[in-house]
PDB file of C-alpha atoms in Angstrom:
ATOM      1  CA  MET A   4     147.634 207.390 157.886  1.00  0.00           C
ATOM      2  CA  ALA A   5     145.117 204.600 157.464  1.00  0.00           C
ATOM      3  CA  ASP A   6     141.803 205.363 155.782  1.00  0.00           C
ATOM      4  CA  HIS A   7     139.082 204.915 158.392  1.00  0.00           C
ATOM      5  CA  SER A   8     136.648 207.424 156.924  1.00  0.00           C
ATOM      6  CA  SER A   9     133.767 204.986 156.469  1.00  0.00           C
ATOM      7  CA  SER A  10     131.857 204.569 159.710  1.00  0.00           C
ATOM      8  CA  GLY A  11     130.615 201.104 160.520  1.00  0.00           C
ATOM      9  CA  THR A  12     133.204 199.284 158.392  1.00  0.00           C
ATOM     10  CA  SER A  13     135.222 196.319 159.620  1.00  0.00           C
ATOM     11  CA  SER A  14     138.920 195.786 159.167  1.00  0.00           C
ATOM     12  CA  THR A  15     138.442 187.449 160.230  1.00  0.00           C
ATOM     13  CA  GLY A  16     135.638 188.421 162.789  1.00  0.00           C
ATOM     14  CA  ASP A  17     135.990 188.240 166.539  1.00  0.00           C
ATOM     15  CA  GLN A  18     133.624 185.280 166.707  1.00  0.00           C
ATOM     16  CA  GLY A  19     132.885 182.258 164.562  1.00  0.00           C
ATOM     17  CA  PRO A  20     129.650 181.882 162.634  1.00  0.00           C
ATOM     18  CA  GLY A  21     126.640 180.647 164.521  1.00  0.00           C
ATOM     19  CA  GLU A  22     123.355 179.113 163.623  1.00  0.00           C
ATOM     20  CA  PRO A  23     120.433 181.597 163.738  1.00  0.00           C
ATOM     21  CA  SER A  24     117.717 180.797 166.205  1.00  0.00           C
ATOM     22  CA  SER A  25     114.470 179.525 164.711  1.00  0.00           C
ATOM     23  CA  ARG A  26     112.462 180.507 167.785  1.00  0.00           C
ATOM     24  CA  LYS A  27     111.320 184.046 168.287  1.00  0.00           C
ATOM     25  CA  PRO A  28     112.436 185.323 171.709  1.00  0.00           C
ATOM     26  CA  SER A  29     109.939 186.888 174.076  1.00  0.00           C
ATOM     27  CA  GLY A  30     110.001 188.782 177.351  1.00  0.00           C
ATOM     28  CA  LEU A  31     113.036 190.287 179.065  1.00  0.00           C
ATOM     29  CA  ARG A  32     115.259 187.253 178.600  1.00  0.00           C
ATOM     30  CA  GLY A  33     114.232 186.949 174.972  1.00  0.00           C
ATOM     31  CA  PHE A  34     114.981 190.607 174.360  1.00  0.00           C
ATOM     32  CA  LEU A  35     118.420 190.243 175.922  1.00  0.00           C
ATOM     33  CA  ARG A  36     119.118 187.186 173.769  1.00  0.00           C
ATOM     34  CA  THR A  37     118.189 189.223 170.706  1.00  0.00           C
ATOM     35  CA  LEU A  38     120.254 192.182 171.868  1.00  0.00           C
ATOM     36  CA  LEU A  39     123.355 190.080 172.467  1.00  0.00           C
ATOM     37  CA  GLY A  40     122.736 187.485 169.756  1.00  0.00           C
ATOM     38  CA  ARG A  41     123.154 187.592 166.007  1.00  0.00           C
ATOM     39  CA  ASN A  42     119.684 188.522 164.751  1.00  0.00           C
ATOM     40  CA  GLY A  43     119.002 191.533 162.575  1.00  0.00           C
ATOM     41  CA  GLU A  44     118.144 195.083 163.608  1.00  0.00           C
ATOM     42  CA  SER A  45     114.441 194.717 162.779  1.00  0.00           C
ATOM     43  CA  GLN A  46     114.071 191.767 165.155  1.00  0.00           C
ATOM     44  CA  LEU A  47     115.781 193.724 167.931  1.00  0.00           C
ATOM     45  CA  ARG A  48     113.324 196.577 167.484  1.00  0.00           C
ATOM     46  CA  ASP A  49     110.353 194.200 167.253  1.00  0.00           C
ATOM     47  CA  SER A  50     111.423 192.376 170.416  1.00  0.00           C
ATOM     48  CA  PHE A  51     111.661 195.624 172.382  1.00  0.00           C
ATOM     49  CA  GLU A  52     108.243 196.756 171.159  1.00  0.00           C
ATOM     50  CA  GLU A  53     106.802 193.352 172.023  1.00  0.00           C
ATOM     51  CA  LEU A  54     108.301 193.555 175.508  1.00  0.00           C
ATOM     52  CA  LEU A  55     106.575 196.892 176.062  1.00  0.00           C
ATOM     53  CA  GLU A  56     103.262 195.628 174.656  1.00  0.00           C
ATOM     54  CA  GLN A  57     103.323 192.629 176.989  1.00  0.00           C
ATOM     55  CA  HIS A  58     103.161 195.023 179.930  1.00  0.00           C
ATOM     56  CA  ASP A  59     100.732 197.511 178.451  1.00  0.00           C
ATOM     57  CA  ASP A  60      98.006 195.740 180.404  1.00  0.00           C
ATOM     58  CA  ARG A  61      98.135 196.717 184.080  1.00  0.00           C
ATOM     59  CA  ALA A  62      97.359 193.105 184.961  1.00  0.00           C
ATOM     60  CA  THR A  63     100.923 192.299 183.901  1.00  0.00           C
ATOM     61  CA  PRO A  64     103.179 194.509 186.031  1.00  0.00           C
ATOM     62  CA  ILE A  65     106.760 195.260 185.018  1.00  0.00           C
ATOM     63  CA  ASP A  66     109.208 193.789 187.500  1.00  0.00           C
ATOM     64  CA  SER A  67     112.259 195.689 188.736  1.00  0.00           C
ATOM     65  CA  ASP A  68     114.698 193.999 186.335  1.00  0.00           C
ATOM     66  CA  GLU A  69     112.538 194.755 183.313  1.00  0.00           C
ATOM     67  CA  ARG A  70     111.967 198.339 184.431  1.00  0.00           C
ATOM     68  CA  ALA A  71     115.713 198.877 184.905  1.00  0.00           C
ATOM     69  CA  LEU A  72     116.446 197.428 181.466  1.00  0.00           C
ATOM     70  CA  ILE A  73     113.831 199.605 179.766  1.00  0.00           C
ATOM     71  CA  ASP A  74     115.069 202.702 181.601  1.00  0.00           C
ATOM     72  CA  ASN A  75     118.650 201.977 180.587  1.00  0.00           C
ATOM     73  CA  ILE A  76     117.705 201.446 176.947  1.00  0.00           C
ATOM     74  CA  LEU A  77     115.790 204.716 176.883  1.00  0.00           C
ATOM     75  CA  ASN A  78     118.651 206.507 178.628  1.00  0.00           C
ATOM     76  CA  VAL A  79     121.274 205.336 176.148  1.00  0.00           C
ATOM     77  CA  GLY A  80     119.047 206.092 173.189  1.00  0.00           C
ATOM     78  CA  GLU A  81     120.785 209.410 172.570  1.00  0.00           C
ATOM     79  CA  GLU A  82     124.283 208.363 173.652  1.00  0.00           C
ATOM     80  CA  THR A  83     126.972 208.043 171.013  1.00  0.00           C
ATOM     81  CA  ALA A  84     130.219 206.135 170.586  1.00  0.00           C
ATOM     82  CA  TYR A  85     132.038 209.284 171.675  1.00  0.00           C
ATOM     83  CA  ASP A  86     130.118 209.331 174.968  1.00  0.00           C
ATOM     84  CA  VAL A  87     131.107 205.798 175.988  1.00  0.00           C
ATOM     85  CA  MET A  88     134.534 205.355 174.396  1.00  0.00           C
ATOM     86  CA  ILE A  89     137.826 204.842 176.183  1.00  0.00           C
ATOM     87  CA  PRO A  90     139.771 208.012 175.284  1.00  0.00           C
ATOM     88  CA  ARG A  91     142.830 207.823 173.048  1.00  0.00           C
ATOM     89  CA  ALA A  92     145.213 208.604 175.910  1.00  0.00           C
ATOM     90  CA  ASP A  93     144.075 205.467 177.768  1.00  0.00           C
ATOM     91  CA  ILE A  94     144.299 203.042 174.833  1.00  0.00           C
ATOM     92  CA  VAL A  95     146.945 200.322 175.108  1.00  0.00           C
ATOM     93  CA  SER A  96     148.007 199.461 171.567  1.00  0.00           C
ATOM     94  CA  VAL A  97     150.804 197.200 170.318  1.00  0.00           C
ATOM     95  CA  PRO A  98     153.064 197.602 167.265  1.00  0.00           C
ATOM     96  CA  ALA A  99     152.600 195.051 164.496  1.00  0.00           C
ATOM     97  CA  ASP A 100     156.227 193.928 164.846  1.00  0.00           C
ATOM     98  CA  THR A 101     155.999 193.187 168.592  1.00  0.00           C
ATOM     99  CA  SER A 102     157.669 189.930 169.605  1.00  0.00           C
ATOM    100  CA  LEU A 103     155.842 187.275 171.589  1.00  0.00           C
ATOM    101  CA  ASP A 104     157.882 187.988 174.738  1.00  0.00           C
ATOM    102  CA  GLU A 105     157.210 191.717 174.441  1.00  0.00           C
ATOM    103  CA  LEU A 106     153.508 191.105 173.903  1.00  0.00           C
ATOM    104  CA  VAL A 107     153.248 188.848 176.947  1.00  0.00           C
ATOM    105  CA  ALA A 108     155.063 191.508 178.998  1.00  0.00           C
ATOM    106  CA  ILE A 109     152.624 194.212 177.850  1.00  0.00           C
ATOM    107  CA  MET A 110     149.656 192.023 178.727  1.00  0.00           C
ATOM    108  CA  SER A 111     151.118 191.349 182.161  1.00  0.00           C
ATOM    109  CA  ARG A 112     151.670 195.050 182.890  1.00  0.00           C
ATOM    110  CA  GLN A 113     148.384 196.282 181.447  1.00  0.00           C
ATOM    111  CA  PRO A 114     145.920 193.379 181.406  1.00  0.00           C
ATOM    112  CA  HIS A 115     143.084 193.531 178.892  1.00  0.00           C
ATOM    113  CA  SER A 116     141.416 190.886 176.742  1.00  0.00           C
ATOM    114  CA  ARG A 117     142.036 192.700 173.431  1.00  0.00           C
ATOM    115  CA  TYR A 118     144.653 195.131 172.143  1.00  0.00           C
ATOM    116  CA  PRO A 119     144.634 197.229 168.963  1.00  0.00           C
ATOM    117  CA  VAL A 120     147.546 196.505 166.624  1.00  0.00           C
ATOM    118  CA  HIS A 121     149.085 199.487 164.845  1.00  0.00           C
ATOM    119  CA  ARG A 122     151.734 199.999 162.197  1.00  0.00           C
ATOM    120  CA  ASP A 123     153.544 203.305 162.765  1.00  0.00           C
ATOM    121  CA  SER A 124     151.140 204.981 165.168  1.00  0.00           C
ATOM    122  CA  LEU A 125     147.727 204.562 166.759  1.00  0.00           C
ATOM    123  CA  ASP A 126     146.263 206.366 163.748  1.00  0.00           C
ATOM    124  CA  ASP A 127     147.317 203.434 161.561  1.00  0.00           C
ATOM    125  CA  VAL A 128     145.505 200.514 163.212  1.00  0.00           C
ATOM    126  CA  LEU A 129     145.583 197.213 161.351  1.00  0.00           C
ATOM    127  CA  GLY A 130     143.393 195.124 163.640  1.00  0.00           C
ATOM    128  CA  MET A 131     143.493 193.716 167.145  1.00  0.00           C
ATOM    129  CA  VAL A 132     145.039 190.822 169.024  1.00  0.00           C
ATOM    130  CA  HIS A 133     143.126 188.699 171.561  1.00  0.00           C
ATOM    131  CA  ILE A 134     144.872 187.485 174.693  1.00  0.00           C
ATOM    132  CA  LYS A 135     143.701 183.896 174.182  1.00  0.00           C
ATOM    133  CA  ASP A 136     145.425 183.800 170.776  1.00  0.00           C
ATOM    134  CA  VAL A 137     148.626 185.043 172.373  1.00  0.00           C
ATOM    135  CA  LEU A 138     148.410 182.439 175.131  1.00  0.00           C
ATOM    136  CA  ALA A 139     147.901 179.730 172.506  1.00  0.00           C
ATOM    137  CA  ALA A 140     150.967 181.004 170.654  1.00  0.00           C
ATOM    138  CA  THR A 141     153.158 180.532 173.738  1.00  0.00           C
ATOM    139  CA  THR A 142     153.000 176.775 173.149  1.00  0.00           C
ATOM    140  CA  GLU A 143     154.669 177.205 169.747  1.00  0.00           C
ATOM    141  CA  PRO A 144     158.291 178.155 168.889  1.00  0.00           C
ATOM    142  CA  LYS A 145     158.752 181.881 169.593  1.00  0.00           C
ATOM    143  CA  GLU A 146     160.580 182.506 166.330  1.00  0.00           C
ATOM    144  CA  ASN A 147     157.455 181.478 164.412  1.00  0.00           C
ATOM    145  CA  PHE A 148     155.251 184.077 166.117  1.00  0.00           C
ATOM    146  CA  SER A 149     153.837 187.037 164.247  1.00  0.00           C
ATOM    147  CA  VAL A 150     151.277 189.503 165.580  1.00  0.00           C
ATOM    148  CA  ARG A 151     149.801 189.811 162.103  1.00  0.00           C
ATOM    149  CA  ALA A 152     149.255 186.042 161.945  1.00  0.00           C
ATOM    150  CA  VAL A 153     146.970 186.093 165.016  1.00  0.00           C
ATOM    151  CA  MET A 154     145.434 189.493 164.338  1.00  0.00           C
ATOM    152  CA  ARG A 155     141.653 189.876 164.136  1.00  0.00           C
ATOM    153  CA  LYS A 156     139.455 192.532 162.582  1.00  0.00           C
ATOM    154  CA  VAL A 157     138.140 195.640 164.307  1.00  0.00           C
ATOM    155  CA  LEU A 158     135.287 197.999 163.473  1.00  0.00           C
ATOM    156  CA  PHE A 159     135.933 201.648 162.589  1.00  0.00           C
ATOM    157  CA  VAL A 160     133.066 204.007 163.453  1.00  0.00           C
ATOM    158  CA  ALA A 161     132.247 207.692 163.602  1.00  0.00           C
ATOM    159  CA  PRO A 162     132.034 209.439 167.003  1.00  0.00           C
ATOM    160  CA  SER A 163     128.386 210.265 166.298  1.00  0.00           C
ATOM    161  CA  MET A 164     127.206 206.653 165.920  1.00  0.00           C
ATOM    162  CA  ARG A 165     124.453 205.839 168.430  1.00  0.00           C
ATOM    163  CA  VAL A 166     125.294 203.300 171.118  1.00  0.00           C
ATOM    164  CA  LEU A 167     122.522 200.876 170.128  1.00  0.00           C
ATOM    165  CA  ASP A 168     123.460 201.162 166.449  1.00  0.00           C
ATOM    166  CA  LEU A 169     127.074 200.447 167.359  1.00  0.00           C
ATOM    167  CA  LEU A 170     126.080 197.401 169.380  1.00  0.00           C
ATOM    168  CA  LEU A 171     124.089 196.118 166.407  1.00  0.00           C
ATOM    169  CA  GLN A 172     126.994 196.716 164.035  1.00  0.00           C
ATOM    170  CA  MET A 173     129.416 194.922 166.332  1.00  0.00           C
ATOM    171  CA  ARG A 174     127.312 191.829 166.844  1.00  0.00           C
ATOM    172  CA  MET A 175     126.209 191.592 163.200  1.00  0.00           C
ATOM    173  CA  ASN A 176     129.873 191.742 162.165  1.00  0.00           C
ATOM    174  CA  ARG A 177     130.825 189.459 165.086  1.00  0.00           C
ATOM    175  CA  LEU A 178     133.415 191.944 166.305  1.00  0.00           C
ATOM    176  CA  HIS A 179     134.027 192.920 169.917  1.00  0.00           C
ATOM    177  CA  MET A 180     136.139 196.040 169.466  1.00  0.00           C
ATOM    178  CA  ALA A 181     135.455 199.301 167.652  1.00  0.00           C
ATOM    179  CA  LEU A 182     137.782 202.249 167.136  1.00  0.00           C
ATOM    180  CA  VAL A 183     136.232 205.709 167.054  1.00  0.00           C
ATOM    181  CA  VAL A 184     137.652 207.737 164.160  1.00  0.00           C
ATOM    182  CA  ASP A 185     137.524 211.520 163.827  1.00  0.00           C
ATOM    183  CA  GLU A 186     136.855 213.478 160.640  1.00  0.00           C
ATOM    184  CA  TYR A 187     140.563 213.511 159.770  1.00  0.00           C
ATOM    185  CA  GLY A 188     141.022 209.753 160.100  1.00  0.00           C
ATOM    186  CA  GLY A 189     142.676 209.874 163.515  1.00  0.00           C
ATOM    187  CA  ILE A 190     141.732 207.566 166.364  1.00  0.00           C
ATOM    188  CA  ASP A 191     139.672 209.308 169.050  1.00  0.00           C
ATOM    189  CA  GLY A 192     138.945 206.336 171.275  1.00  0.00           C
ATOM    190  CA  LEU A 193     138.035 202.693 171.662  1.00  0.00           C
ATOM    191  CA  VAL A 194     134.816 200.861 172.519  1.00  0.00           C
ATOM    192  CA  THR A 195     134.388 197.200 173.433  1.00  0.00           C
ATOM    193  CA  ILE A 196     131.138 195.288 173.280  1.00  0.00           C
ATOM    194  CA  GLU A 197     131.404 194.801 177.048  1.00  0.00           C
ATOM    195  CA  ASP A 198     131.360 198.595 177.478  1.00  0.00           C
ATOM    196  CA  LEU A 199     128.133 198.820 175.482  1.00  0.00           C
ATOM    197  CA  VAL A 200     126.412 195.999 177.336  1.00  0.00           C
ATOM    198  CA  GLU A 201     127.309 197.626 180.664  1.00  0.00           C
ATOM    199  CA  GLU A 202     125.627 200.826 179.481  1.00  0.00           C
ATOM    200  CA  ILE A 203     122.396 198.913 178.871  1.00  0.00           C
ATOM    201  CA  VAL A 204     122.193 196.253 181.576  1.00  0.00           C
TER     202      VAL A 204
END
């Protein structure tokens, strides 16, 4: 069984490196850019506080979009990875020795953008494979294909990790998939960054 005991640890990132923004975001759009961008946790917190302070004056009313965003953030404040995860029974994972044809067939039957890659069982996850990497591989000789060669990292987290903390961990590590690991090292569920964003916006 793989050792996933350390919550918030990553298993090459899901995204390439980007240049940090030199301008401080403001307002709803600025807060969203911070939330979904690559800035640190302190700037995310500061941006949210600034957004609230901007509307502390009654002369600056909160519009419906901003109110909905603030409500959603407050509502998910106590939610955890366990609350929003896709349960283990619904996870579509692929063995590390899957051939290209088999992988394409799996993606056709059960379409997703990312799939965990496991060794012997789902409790021994090595990483994940992205559909765009598989599609790119179809232009190369099939005998040269290896799931491990196109595999990307995933994040392993505890069920108790807060949703906003998880979102921060995922974007700071530039990873779009996290696997929720129980106290015995087994996989409880899966969370994608899209799932987290939907919870907030």
